[in-house]
XYZ file of C-alpha atoms in Angstrom:
559
model
C 51.652 -49.790 23.373
C 50.933 -46.098 23.710
C 51.839 -45.859 27.370
C 55.335 -47.272 26.750
C 56.244 -44.488 24.335
C 54.123 -41.672 25.779
C 53.633 -42.033 29.545
C 51.818 -38.689 29.663
C 49.020 -40.187 27.528
C 48.650 -43.426 29.470
C 45.412 -42.231 31.028
C 44.163 -40.546 27.843
C 42.907 -43.511 25.831
C 39.774 -41.447 25.096
C 41.894 -38.952 23.158
C 43.658 -41.634 21.151
C 40.628 -43.780 20.463
C 39.316 -41.807 17.439
C 42.693 -42.264 15.720
C 42.884 -45.956 16.513
C 39.320 -46.484 15.308
C 39.762 -44.502 12.101
C 42.873 -46.491 11.216
C 41.649 -49.835 12.619
C 44.968 -50.078 14.478
C 45.976 -51.225 17.934
C 49.002 -48.936 18.356
C 49.602 -45.246 17.891
C 52.580 -45.848 15.615
C 50.523 -47.971 13.202
C 47.648 -45.490 13.362
C 49.860 -42.567 12.425
C 51.420 -44.398 9.499
C 47.985 -45.321 8.147
C 46.428 -41.865 8.652
C 49.361 -39.958 7.127
C 49.148 -42.137 4.038
C 45.344 -41.969 3.835
C 45.299 -38.174 4.137
C 47.544 -37.703 1.117
C 44.618 -37.809 -1.318
C 41.349 -35.877 -1.448
C 39.117 -38.913 -0.822
C 41.040 -39.882 2.304
C 40.969 -36.328 3.648
C 37.226 -36.084 3.066
C 36.594 -39.352 4.916
C 38.723 -38.245 7.873
C 36.899 -34.905 7.918
C 33.612 -36.807 8.319
C 35.150 -38.621 11.301
C 36.140 -35.222 12.770
C 39.729 -36.343 13.280
C 41.364 -32.898 13.154
C 40.354 -31.674 16.671
C 41.899 -34.828 18.126
C 45.134 -34.257 16.218
C 45.304 -30.644 17.445
C 44.888 -31.736 21.081
C 47.670 -34.267 20.700
C 49.987 -31.715 19.054
C 49.430 -29.391 21.998
C 50.049 -32.162 24.531
C 53.136 -33.512 22.778
C 54.646 -30.057 22.483
C 54.264 -29.502 26.212
C 55.865 -32.899 26.836
C 58.709 -32.148 24.386
C 58.076 -35.449 22.606
C 59.606 -34.812 19.174
C 59.322 -38.474 18.152
C 55.554 -38.193 17.815
C 55.194 -34.430 17.398
C 56.582 -34.421 13.840
C 54.322 -37.260 12.584
C 51.303 -35.479 14.065
C 52.333 -32.233 12.345
C 52.647 -34.152 9.064
C 49.150 -35.543 9.562
C 47.813 -32.091 10.390
C 49.459 -30.670 7.272
C 47.896 -33.340 5.062
C 44.448 -32.924 6.607
C 44.501 -29.173 5.811
C 45.623 -29.624 2.214
C 42.612 -28.470 0.211
C 39.920 -29.920 2.456
C 37.652 -27.006 3.410
C 35.999 -28.802 6.321
C 39.362 -29.465 7.943
C 40.612 -25.944 7.227
C 37.526 -24.451 8.863
C 37.801 -26.818 11.800
C 41.437 -25.794 12.237
C 40.370 -22.162 12.585
C 37.488 -22.987 14.955
C 39.687 -25.122 17.222
C 42.292 -22.339 17.691
C 44.720 -24.244 15.512
C 46.715 -21.131 14.616
C 47.491 -20.393 18.272
C 48.445 -24.016 18.952
C 50.778 -24.272 15.952
C 52.211 -20.823 16.645
C 53.182 -21.935 20.155
C 55.029 -24.892 18.649
C 56.725 -22.571 16.148
C 57.923 -20.100 18.770
C 59.373 -22.820 20.923
C 61.255 -24.457 18.055
C 62.494 -21.153 16.577
C 63.730 -19.653 19.840
C 65.631 -22.749 20.929
C 69.414 -22.468 21.120
C 69.498 -25.160 18.436
C 66.376 -24.467 16.301
C 64.492 -27.570 15.209
C 64.155 -26.977 11.462
C 61.955 -30.032 10.969
C 59.304 -28.904 13.458
C 59.412 -25.354 12.087
C 59.042 -26.565 8.508
C 56.061 -28.827 9.143
C 54.355 -26.195 11.309
C 54.733 -23.610 8.547
C 53.429 -26.085 5.994
C 50.320 -26.515 8.131
C 49.717 -22.748 8.147
C 50.498 -22.554 4.433
C 47.807 -25.091 3.591
C 45.325 -23.324 5.844
C 46.080 -19.978 4.166
C 44.920 -21.419 0.851
C 41.364 -21.621 2.215
C 40.658 -17.948 1.562
C 40.595 -14.400 2.902
C 39.243 -15.224 6.379
C 41.979 -17.755 7.051
C 44.662 -15.492 5.579
C 43.572 -12.613 7.775
C 43.591 -14.810 10.888
C 47.127 -16.018 10.160
C 48.312 -12.494 9.406
C 46.906 -11.062 12.650
C 48.718 -13.736 14.674
C 52.105 -13.648 12.905
C 52.587 -10.098 11.588
C 55.030 -8.552 12.178
C 56.986 -10.118 15.065
C 56.592 -13.826 14.318
C 57.201 -13.335 10.596
C 60.368 -11.362 11.378
C 61.603 -14.094 13.727
C 60.956 -16.834 11.168
C 62.489 -14.837 8.283
C 65.844 -14.876 10.056
C 66.132 -18.656 10.378
C 68.984 -19.732 8.116
C 67.404 -22.826 6.638
C 66.065 -23.605 3.200
C 63.650 -26.005 4.879
C 61.878 -23.147 6.649
C 62.209 -20.245 4.201
C 60.284 -22.036 1.421
C 57.040 -22.590 3.403
C 57.341 -19.115 4.966
C 57.412 -17.633 1.458
C 54.326 -19.713 0.644
C 52.408 -18.159 3.544
C 53.485 -14.604 2.741
C 52.738 -14.975 -0.967
C 49.334 -16.580 -0.430
C 48.267 -13.889 2.033
C 49.521 -11.010 -0.152
C 48.107 -12.459 -3.359
C 44.711 -13.070 -1.799
C 44.574 -9.704 -0.019
C 46.436 -6.893 -1.857
C 46.215 -4.655 1.199
C 48.532 -7.087 2.988
C 51.125 -6.736 0.214
C 51.154 -3.001 0.839
C 51.450 -3.549 4.592
C 54.350 -5.957 4.049
C 56.331 -3.256 2.228
C 55.748 -0.456 4.719
C 57.525 0.415 7.964
C 56.600 -2.694 9.973
C 56.710 -5.180 7.114
C 59.709 -4.081 5.056
C 62.267 -5.447 7.574
C 60.594 -8.862 7.171
C 61.031 -8.823 3.382
C 64.628 -7.617 3.601
C 65.529 -10.204 6.232
C 63.919 -12.964 4.192
C 65.840 -11.950 1.041
C 69.097 -11.946 3.000
C 68.284 -15.410 4.335
C 67.410 -16.849 0.928
C 70.529 -15.285 -0.585
C 72.533 -17.271 1.977
C 70.707 -20.618 1.968
C 69.028 -20.691 -1.471
C 65.562 -22.012 -2.297
C 64.067 -25.138 -3.855
C 60.451 -24.178 -4.424
C 58.962 -21.331 -6.460
C 57.276 -19.515 -3.568
C 60.169 -17.073 -3.149
C 60.002 -16.072 -6.809
C 56.217 -15.790 -6.667
C 56.468 -13.520 -3.631
C 59.046 -11.239 -5.265
C 57.047 -11.178 -8.489
C 53.956 -10.135 -6.543
C 55.731 -7.374 -4.622
C 58.234 -6.068 -7.186
C 56.855 -6.744 -10.675
C 53.093 -6.856 -10.303
C 53.072 -4.151 -7.637
C 55.138 -0.995 -7.051
C 57.327 -1.960 -4.109
C 60.634 -2.749 -5.848
C 62.358 0.592 -5.069
C 61.654 0.337 -1.327
C 62.859 -3.255 -1.165
C 65.969 -2.659 -3.276
C 67.281 0.373 -1.429
C 66.487 -1.101 1.964
C 68.853 -3.958 1.075
C 71.820 -1.615 0.874
C 74.450 -2.516 3.451
C 75.854 1.018 3.346
C 73.909 3.828 5.021
C 70.903 1.525 5.385
C 69.395 3.767 8.082
C 69.504 6.760 5.745
C 67.722 4.852 3.021
C 64.680 4.023 5.139
C 61.625 5.091 3.190
C 63.814 6.938 0.701
C 64.115 5.685 -2.863
C 66.511 8.423 -3.948
C 69.870 7.233 -5.196
C 72.524 7.789 -2.571
C 76.172 6.795 -2.493
C 77.965 4.824 -5.178
C 77.867 1.448 -3.473
C 75.764 -1.662 -3.902
C 75.394 -4.678 -1.663
C 75.656 -8.300 -2.694
C 72.035 -8.752 -1.597
C 70.934 -6.060 -4.046
C 72.751 -7.930 -6.810
C 71.014 -11.130 -5.685
C 67.597 -9.444 -5.804
C 68.237 -8.169 -9.338
C 69.351 -11.639 -10.410
C 66.150 -13.260 -9.160
C 63.980 -10.490 -10.632
C 65.722 -10.938 -13.997
C 65.007 -14.682 -13.892
C 61.342 -14.085 -13.019
C 60.883 -11.540 -15.796
C 62.568 -13.796 -18.351
C 60.389 -16.761 -17.320
C 57.171 -14.708 -17.399
C 58.021 -12.329 -20.217
C 54.657 -12.861 -21.910
C 52.650 -12.604 -18.680
C 53.985 -9.652 -16.720
C 53.612 -6.011 -17.675
C 55.948 -4.203 -15.330
C 55.001 -0.867 -13.752
C 56.680 2.195 -15.234
C 58.113 3.042 -11.810
C 59.898 -0.310 -11.764
C 61.372 0.213 -15.231
C 62.469 3.750 -14.364
C 64.111 2.582 -11.140
C 66.044 -0.195 -12.922
C 67.273 2.284 -15.553
C 68.572 4.585 -12.820
C 70.280 1.647 -11.107
C 71.909 0.727 -14.421
C 73.139 4.288 -14.989
C 74.450 4.471 -11.450
C 76.317 1.178 -11.808
C 78.096 2.474 -14.911
C 79.837 5.071 -12.736
C 81.246 2.326 -10.515
C 82.181 -0.550 -12.824
C 85.813 -0.855 -13.904
C 85.764 -1.203 -17.690
C 89.548 -1.566 -17.789
C 89.375 -5.231 -16.783
C 88.082 -7.923 -19.137
C 85.554 -10.223 -17.499
C 86.520 -13.870 -17.335
C 83.029 -15.290 -16.835
C 79.382 -14.610 -17.423
C 76.957 -13.500 -14.729
C 77.198 -13.771 -11.800
C 80.826 -12.673 -11.714
C 81.199 -12.321 -7.957
C 81.893 -8.592 -8.329
C 78.862 -6.813 -6.926
C 78.956 -3.688 -9.110
C 79.367 -5.748 -12.301
C 76.530 -8.085 -11.317
C 74.223 -5.156 -10.524
C 75.040 -3.591 -13.898
C 74.632 -6.874 -15.786
C 71.353 -7.955 -14.232
C 69.826 -4.480 -14.513
C 70.790 -4.496 -18.211
C 69.181 -7.919 -18.684
C 66.016 -6.679 -16.988
C 65.926 -3.668 -19.319
C 66.489 -6.005 -22.277
C 63.514 -8.155 -21.294
C 61.265 -5.188 -20.516
C 61.927 -3.998 -24.070
C 61.114 -7.472 -25.417
C 57.472 -7.155 -24.412
C 55.025 -6.160 -27.123
C 53.086 -2.961 -26.685
C 50.069 -3.721 -24.544
C 46.767 -3.127 -26.249
C 44.768 -2.325 -23.118
C 46.739 0.791 -22.122
C 44.584 3.615 -20.841
C 44.258 6.669 -23.012
C 47.293 8.993 -22.874
C 49.269 6.440 -20.842
C 52.811 5.443 -21.813
C 54.124 1.888 -21.732
C 57.390 1.035 -19.992
C 59.415 0.810 -23.219
C 58.392 4.252 -24.444
C 59.104 5.629 -20.984
C 62.613 4.149 -21.115
C 63.185 5.567 -24.605
C 62.098 9.005 -23.437
C 64.657 8.716 -20.621
C 67.546 8.301 -23.075
C 67.953 4.536 -22.865
C 69.236 4.324 -26.438
C 71.758 7.098 -25.807
C 73.216 5.143 -22.898
C 73.311 1.833 -24.781
C 74.909 3.262 -27.933
C 77.454 5.224 -25.933
C 78.556 2.006 -24.236
C 78.580 0.032 -27.478
C 80.713 2.634 -29.276
C 83.245 2.752 -26.447
C 83.733 -1.001 -26.256
C 86.711 -2.682 -27.851
C 86.076 -4.282 -31.228
C 84.629 -7.807 -31.340
C 87.290 -10.516 -31.316
C 86.585 -11.532 -34.928
C 87.302 -7.998 -36.135
C 90.336 -7.601 -33.870
C 91.876 -10.762 -35.321
C 91.654 -9.381 -38.853
C 93.618 -6.214 -38.062
C 97.315 -6.516 -38.865
C 99.968 -5.280 -36.460
C 100.564 -1.555 -36.842
C 97.367 -0.980 -38.827
C 94.169 0.679 -37.610
C 95.783 1.512 -34.270
C 93.716 4.671 -34.053
C 90.532 2.603 -34.304
C 91.759 0.251 -31.587
C 92.842 3.049 -29.253
C 89.440 4.728 -29.511
C 87.814 1.520 -28.237
C 88.993 1.866 -24.675
C 86.463 -0.164 -22.689
C 86.529 -3.923 -22.174
C 83.518 -6.161 -21.556
C 83.302 -6.513 -17.735
C 81.557 -9.886 -18.117
C 81.193 -12.367 -20.944
C 78.022 -11.425 -22.798
C 77.958 -7.691 -22.000
C 78.162 -6.591 -25.659
C 75.541 -9.195 -26.602
C 73.151 -7.891 -23.938
C 73.618 -4.289 -25.141
C 72.831 -5.328 -28.719
C 69.858 -7.419 -27.581
C 68.382 -4.497 -25.627
C 68.730 -2.198 -28.632
C 67.233 -4.810 -30.939
C 64.264 -5.351 -28.662
C 63.645 -1.590 -28.504
C 63.432 -1.547 -32.300
C 60.928 -4.389 -32.532
C 57.885 -2.950 -34.346
C 58.538 0.525 -32.900
C 59.141 2.853 -35.832
C 60.022 5.816 -33.639
C 62.784 3.715 -32.041
C 63.985 2.560 -35.489
C 64.124 6.173 -36.634
C 65.958 7.268 -33.512
C 68.617 4.591 -34.078
C 69.156 5.815 -37.652
C 69.353 9.431 -36.503
C 71.986 8.448 -33.940
C 74.077 6.831 -36.700
C 73.463 3.449 -35.124
C 72.726 1.375 -38.210
C 76.329 0.726 -39.215
C 77.277 0.107 -35.594
C 74.603 -2.612 -35.321
C 75.675 -4.165 -38.612
C 79.169 -4.471 -37.138
C 77.750 -6.648 -34.362
C 76.691 -9.407 -36.775
C 79.919 -11.299 -36.117
C 81.123 -13.918 -33.686
C 82.951 -12.780 -30.565
C 84.867 -14.961 -28.107
C 83.650 -12.885 -25.167
C 80.018 -12.675 -26.257
C 78.246 -15.944 -27.073
C 75.431 -15.546 -29.628
C 76.463 -11.979 -30.470
C 76.001 -12.643 -34.186
C 72.496 -14.046 -33.693
C 71.423 -11.071 -31.590
C 73.068 -8.730 -34.093
C 71.070 -10.302 -36.919
C 67.896 -10.075 -34.846
C 68.551 -6.394 -34.138
C 69.194 -5.539 -37.795
C 66.054 -7.400 -38.792
C 63.991 -5.368 -36.308
C 65.697 -2.165 -37.399
C 64.755 -2.660 -41.064
C 61.296 -4.196 -40.736
C 58.689 -1.838 -42.125
C 61.097 1.107 -42.232
C 61.880 2.280 -45.767
C 64.308 4.965 -44.585
C 66.442 2.442 -42.706
C 66.351 0.000 -45.620
C 67.527 2.733 -47.952
C 70.293 3.722 -45.535
C 71.612 0.170 -45.616
C 71.243 -0.070 -49.408
C 73.364 3.092 -49.746
C 76.285 1.589 -47.845
C 79.420 1.210 -49.953
C 81.656 -1.859 -49.919
C 85.029 -0.715 -48.551
C 86.949 -3.917 -49.232
C 87.382 -7.436 -47.909
C 89.181 -8.941 -44.937
C 90.851 -12.329 -44.715
C 90.548 -13.851 -41.253
C 93.309 -16.057 -39.809
C 91.012 -19.048 -40.095
C 90.529 -18.505 -43.833
C 94.263 -17.904 -44.328
C 95.062 -21.239 -42.669
C 92.700 -22.919 -45.144
C 94.405 -21.058 -48.046
C 91.132 -19.348 -48.883
C 90.638 -15.721 -49.849
C 87.544 -13.506 -49.774
C 86.609 -11.898 -53.082
C 84.299 -8.851 -53.177
C 80.667 -9.640 -53.945
C 77.666 -7.408 -54.175
C 75.784 -7.072 -50.867
C 72.045 -7.272 -51.215
C 69.561 -6.300 -48.486
C 66.173 -7.863 -48.956
C 63.065 -5.949 -47.910
C 60.510 -8.464 -46.822
C 58.146 -8.864 -43.909
C 59.640 -12.266 -43.179
C 63.311 -11.306 -42.929
C 66.084 -8.977 -43.964
C 68.817 -11.091 -45.589
C 71.862 -11.153 -47.811
C 72.350 -14.057 -50.241
C 75.409 -15.070 -48.237
C 74.780 -14.881 -44.534
C 72.001 -12.797 -42.989
C 69.082 -15.192 -43.122
C 66.594 -15.130 -40.251
C 63.999 -17.884 -40.164
C 60.667 -17.259 -38.455
C 57.167 -15.971 -38.860
C 57.989 -12.353 -38.063
C 56.370 -12.574 -34.655
C 59.007 -14.636 -32.908
C 61.733 -13.085 -30.790
C 63.918 -16.173 -30.974
C 66.810 -16.562 -33.398
C 66.827 -20.089 -34.800
C 69.893 -22.302 -35.120
C 68.756 -22.710 -38.735
C 70.520 -19.400 -39.402
C 73.886 -21.122 -38.910
C 72.906 -24.234 -40.851
C 71.761 -22.208 -43.858
C 74.770 -19.877 -43.852
C 77.206 -22.771 -43.503
C 75.598 -24.554 -46.449
C 75.782 -21.437 -48.608
C 79.476 -20.938 -47.817
C 80.322 -24.573 -48.589
C 78.435 -24.413 -51.870
C 80.232 -21.219 -52.889
C 83.661 -22.667 -52.005
C 83.019 -25.846 -53.973
C 81.484 -24.231 -57.056
C 83.271 -20.878 -57.115
C 79.952 -19.255 -58.037
C 77.882 -16.548 -56.380
C 74.659 -17.811 -54.751
C 71.419 -16.704 -56.435
C 73.558 -14.902 -59.027
C 70.863 -14.546 -61.685
C 68.224 -13.614 -59.096
C 70.200 -10.799 -57.534
C 67.430 -8.251 -58.104
C 64.495 -10.543 -57.363
C 64.617 -10.105 -53.610
C 61.099 -11.232 -52.779
C 61.483 -14.354 -54.895
C 64.658 -15.323 -53.032
C 63.278 -14.855 -49.548
C 59.962 -16.366 -50.500
C 61.753 -19.446 -51.760
C 63.844 -19.694 -48.606
C 60.856 -19.459 -46.308
C 58.809 -21.908 -48.379
C 61.779 -24.331 -48.661
C 61.632 -24.239 -52.463
C 65.053 -22.600 -52.820
C 66.939 -24.369 -50.062
C 68.066 -27.450 -52.004
C 68.044 -26.215 -55.568
C 71.034 -24.038 -54.863
C 72.999 -27.038 -53.630
C 72.529 -28.621 -57.056
C 73.996 -25.579 -58.750
C 70.650 -24.508 -60.244
C 69.176 -20.999 -60.049
């Protein structure tokens, strides 16, 4: 019976009776099992709200905490959490019955213990998280009780169990009341955010609340610079409230923040329009990282590499790539500039092309150079890719800048970048999908730009190269005429550069490889040039490819 497990409640049958009656049980253990299960759905919560069960549960939580009875405290916290999950009557009752103060007392006790009880902390935070979903009044009440001291205490608990629900509370309050987001990133609140990021970097996260919180603060609002520079482990005191770039050092936590931000932006690329201040800050971080990274060492892995400066450079580049992937927003205010145009005006393309020109040649091209030949070309390419995929990410960022932006297309041509991008349409051992991104970039560069199309058409064939793979197969490349097709759908050659899509997609299909492989096999077997008698009918070729009418005819040797 109750008295055997909880002597302090032996004389409090009046407190327990509502629970026993609501569950039609004779013991507290059975009652809790029934009520926790019943409160998991909306109908059950509504029925228990009519029975006014929540005040009883709060009284028992308070009593059990004072008695240090963990065996029953956790089940009661679970019940309280379920009761407050979307049931307005229970959420309001929680506020009226001083539930925040009661749960906060439990939280403090568990968090300040020499051996923190992560289970009690987690369930207590989940209670407050569900209550915060009720609206502005509840969010304000929670904020007034926990900000800043209690939030700071909880942010330092090294447990994934507790950081997830804490992020839920912070996100819900900031999303519901923008003024709280600003307060969280000022003098009193910024240490909370920084401490929480450090904690999550150490213990990880399972739920999306952490990403939602960072998205709210750093992408949808303007607080990224303050958060990023506060995370610096070097001269942190000097960086307080100062977003100016200081010394040439980054912390691992800054690299972690950039990694998470890059994931968020990639996942929500069609939803989020980043502030110009954010884009400008990331560009400056990228430029700063270039002064630190050692380009004399070839990276052995993709991101993260474990080298802080390389990770900061790589993730900032990926963020810039994805910012440039967003279409121009139609609801810009008059005379305003979108983030991509702002980046272009701050010499983004100059930086990207400078890096691309200085990199060593792609592995496919390096393999074709014989010993003793073209040594001058090799020696001029002094920099190595510091991580696998660096060249690909540079090409992708350039290609995204050129997407339906004629002024960017023109700038690339004026910087003599067309041939350089064409040279990226090859495979590279250190850069997966380089060829696909190279094709995508060339397609964007030529779309709707007659000057760029003419520049490519004027290129002269310098000769052919036999790769080691072809030599092993006893095959030899013979010169063929290169044709660039001007079409809204794609920019192709009869041999390789075929991009499938509707012109509005930013994804390169695997069909590119399938088509190209089929063309090569057909040419090897027949010894003929594909589309030979249609060499000047560009639109007919690409139209047939897109409509599927020319895909199989060629395999039968017909034209």
